[in-house]
mmCIF file of C-alpha atoms in Angstrom:
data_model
loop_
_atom_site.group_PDB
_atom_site.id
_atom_site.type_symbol
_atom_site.label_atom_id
_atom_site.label_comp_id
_atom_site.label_asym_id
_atom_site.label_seq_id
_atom_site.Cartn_x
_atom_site.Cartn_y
_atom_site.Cartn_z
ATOM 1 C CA UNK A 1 -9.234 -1.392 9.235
ATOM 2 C CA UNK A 2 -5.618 -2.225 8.351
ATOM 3 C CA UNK A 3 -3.998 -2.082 5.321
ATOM 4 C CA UNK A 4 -0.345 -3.654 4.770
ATOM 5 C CA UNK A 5 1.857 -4.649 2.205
ATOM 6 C CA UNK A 6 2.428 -8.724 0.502
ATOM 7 C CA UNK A 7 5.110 -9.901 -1.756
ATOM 8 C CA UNK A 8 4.423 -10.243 -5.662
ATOM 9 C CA UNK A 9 3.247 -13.617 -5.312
ATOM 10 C CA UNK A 10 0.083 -12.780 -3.862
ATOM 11 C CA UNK A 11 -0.411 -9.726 -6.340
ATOM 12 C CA UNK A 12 0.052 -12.087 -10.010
ATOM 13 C CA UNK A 13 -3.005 -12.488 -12.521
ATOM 14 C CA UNK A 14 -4.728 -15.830 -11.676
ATOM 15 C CA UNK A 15 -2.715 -16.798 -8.549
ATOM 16 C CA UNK A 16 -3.975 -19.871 -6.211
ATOM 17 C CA UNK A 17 -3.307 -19.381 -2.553
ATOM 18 C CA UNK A 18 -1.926 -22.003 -1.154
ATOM 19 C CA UNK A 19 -1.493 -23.502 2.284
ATOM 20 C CA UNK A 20 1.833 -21.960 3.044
ATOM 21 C CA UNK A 21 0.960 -18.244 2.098
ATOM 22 C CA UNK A 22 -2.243 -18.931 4.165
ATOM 23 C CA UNK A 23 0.405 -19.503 7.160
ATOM 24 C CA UNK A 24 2.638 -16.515 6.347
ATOM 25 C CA UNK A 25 -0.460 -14.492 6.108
ATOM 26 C CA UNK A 26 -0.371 -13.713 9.796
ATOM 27 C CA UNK A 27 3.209 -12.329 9.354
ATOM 28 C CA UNK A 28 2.616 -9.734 7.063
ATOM 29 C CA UNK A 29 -0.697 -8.452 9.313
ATOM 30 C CA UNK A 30 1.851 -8.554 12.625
ATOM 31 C CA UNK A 31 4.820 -7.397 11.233
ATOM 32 C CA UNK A 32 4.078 -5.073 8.042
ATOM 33 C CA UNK A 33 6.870 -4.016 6.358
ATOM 34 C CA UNK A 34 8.525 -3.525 2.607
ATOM 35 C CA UNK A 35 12.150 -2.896 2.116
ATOM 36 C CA UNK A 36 12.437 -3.059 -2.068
ATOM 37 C CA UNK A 37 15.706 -1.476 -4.115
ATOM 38 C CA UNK A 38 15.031 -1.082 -7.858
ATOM 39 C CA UNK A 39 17.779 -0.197 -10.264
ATOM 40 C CA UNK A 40 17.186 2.351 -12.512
ATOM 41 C CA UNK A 41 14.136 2.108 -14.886
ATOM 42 C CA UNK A 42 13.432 -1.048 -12.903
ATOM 43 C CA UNK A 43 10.009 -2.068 -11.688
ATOM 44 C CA UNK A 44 8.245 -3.772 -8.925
ATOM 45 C CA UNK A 45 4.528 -5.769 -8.168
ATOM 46 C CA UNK A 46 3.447 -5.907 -4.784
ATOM 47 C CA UNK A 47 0.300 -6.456 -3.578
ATOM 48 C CA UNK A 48 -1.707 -4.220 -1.041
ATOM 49 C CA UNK A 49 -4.186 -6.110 1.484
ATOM 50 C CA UNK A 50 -6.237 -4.773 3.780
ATOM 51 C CA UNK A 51 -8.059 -6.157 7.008
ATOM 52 C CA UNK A 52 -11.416 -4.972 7.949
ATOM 53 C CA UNK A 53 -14.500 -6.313 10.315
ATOM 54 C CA UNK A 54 -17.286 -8.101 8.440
ATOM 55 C CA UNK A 55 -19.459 -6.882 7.614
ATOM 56 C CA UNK A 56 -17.694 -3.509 7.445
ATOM 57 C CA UNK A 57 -19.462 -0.492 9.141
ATOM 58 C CA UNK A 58 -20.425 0.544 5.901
ATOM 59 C CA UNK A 59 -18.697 -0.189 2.480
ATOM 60 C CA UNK A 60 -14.678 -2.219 1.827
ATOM 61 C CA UNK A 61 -11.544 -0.314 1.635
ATOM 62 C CA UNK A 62 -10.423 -0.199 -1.886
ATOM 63 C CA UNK A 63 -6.652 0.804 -1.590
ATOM 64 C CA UNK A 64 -6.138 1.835 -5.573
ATOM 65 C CA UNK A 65 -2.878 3.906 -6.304
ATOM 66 C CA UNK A 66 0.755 3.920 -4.488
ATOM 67 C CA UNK A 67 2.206 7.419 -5.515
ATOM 68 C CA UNK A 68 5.037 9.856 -4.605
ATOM 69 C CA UNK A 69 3.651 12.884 -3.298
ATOM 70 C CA UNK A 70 5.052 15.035 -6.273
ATOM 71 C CA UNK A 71 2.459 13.750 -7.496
ATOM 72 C CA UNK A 72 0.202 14.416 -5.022
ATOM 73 C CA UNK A 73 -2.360 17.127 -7.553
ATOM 74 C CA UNK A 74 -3.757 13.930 -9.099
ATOM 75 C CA UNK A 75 -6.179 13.137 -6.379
ATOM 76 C CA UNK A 76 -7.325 16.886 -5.402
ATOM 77 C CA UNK A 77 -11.121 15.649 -3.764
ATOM 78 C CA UNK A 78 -9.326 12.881 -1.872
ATOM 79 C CA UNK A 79 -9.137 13.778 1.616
ATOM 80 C CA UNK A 80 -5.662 13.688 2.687
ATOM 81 C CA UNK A 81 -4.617 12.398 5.988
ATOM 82 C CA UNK A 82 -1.043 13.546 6.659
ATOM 83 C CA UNK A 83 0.196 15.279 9.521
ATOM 84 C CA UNK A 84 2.210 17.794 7.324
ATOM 85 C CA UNK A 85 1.693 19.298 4.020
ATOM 86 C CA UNK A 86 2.620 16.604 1.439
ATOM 87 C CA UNK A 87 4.665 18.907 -1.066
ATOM 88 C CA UNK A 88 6.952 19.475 1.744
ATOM 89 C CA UNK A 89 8.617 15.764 0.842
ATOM 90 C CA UNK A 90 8.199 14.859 -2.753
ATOM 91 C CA UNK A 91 9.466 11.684 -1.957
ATOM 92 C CA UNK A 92 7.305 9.978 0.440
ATOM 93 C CA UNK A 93 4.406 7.674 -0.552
ATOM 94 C CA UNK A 94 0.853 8.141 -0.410
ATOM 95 C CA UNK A 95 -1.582 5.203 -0.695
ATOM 96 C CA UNK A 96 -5.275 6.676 -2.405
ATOM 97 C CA UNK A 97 -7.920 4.380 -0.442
ATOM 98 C CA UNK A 98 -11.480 4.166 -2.026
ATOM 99 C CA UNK A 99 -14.342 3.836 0.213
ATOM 100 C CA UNK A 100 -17.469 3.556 -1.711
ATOM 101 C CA UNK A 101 -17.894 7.066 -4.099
ATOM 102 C CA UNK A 102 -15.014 8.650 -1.475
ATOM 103 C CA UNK A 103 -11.518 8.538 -1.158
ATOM 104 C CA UNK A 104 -9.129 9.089 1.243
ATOM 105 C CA UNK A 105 -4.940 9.830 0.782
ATOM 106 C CA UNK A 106 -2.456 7.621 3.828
ATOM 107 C CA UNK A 107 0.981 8.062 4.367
ATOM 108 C CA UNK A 108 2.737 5.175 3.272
ATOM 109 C CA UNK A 109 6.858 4.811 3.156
ATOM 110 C CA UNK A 110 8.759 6.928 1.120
ATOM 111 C CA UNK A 111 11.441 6.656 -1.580
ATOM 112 C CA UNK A 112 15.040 7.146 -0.725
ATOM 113 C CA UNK A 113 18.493 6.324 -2.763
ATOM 114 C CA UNK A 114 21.454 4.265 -1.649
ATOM 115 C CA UNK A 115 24.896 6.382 -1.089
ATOM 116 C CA UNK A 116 26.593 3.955 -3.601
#
């Protein structure tokens, strides 16, 4: 499976897709990639899709919470899938995945500040 990040307008309560994000859909799959800067206190909606054979081997992927890995003691029967110990960078994201009752921890981006 593949799992990649959309703009807001796909993530909003009661959207319709439309023709044109049906065409940009192929962009996102090829070319995944999220460069957001928040000011302070400032939020941001994105959506998450993922990309899987049907029907999959056995059950969806459920991606369910974006997190920075100080806060990484909230999913502690996840299985974690990171080639070093996620404590080590408090600032990098972790995606939790949910596969049926299981659930699995990616690496996904970090969070860094501007200089200015």
């Amino acid at each position: 499976f593949s799992i990649f990040p959309m703009p807001k307008e796909w993530a909003l309560d009661g959207v319709e897709i439309t023709d044109n994000m049906k065409n940009e859909l192929k962009n996102y799959i090829d070319k995944p990639f999220l460069n957001t800067t928040l000011k302070p206190g400032e939020k941001s909606v994105i959506a998450i899709g993922t990309l899987y054979s049907r029907p999959p081997k056995s059950t969806g992927v459920l991606p369910n919470t974006l997190f920075v890995h100080s806060n990484s003691g909230l999913f502690p029967t996840c299985k974690w899938v990171m080639k070093k110990d996620p404590s080590s960078d408090p600032m990098a994201l972790g995606l939790r995945l949910n596969f049926g009752p299981s659930c699995t921890v990616i690496p996904c981006g970090q969070v860094s500040y501007p200089d200015q």
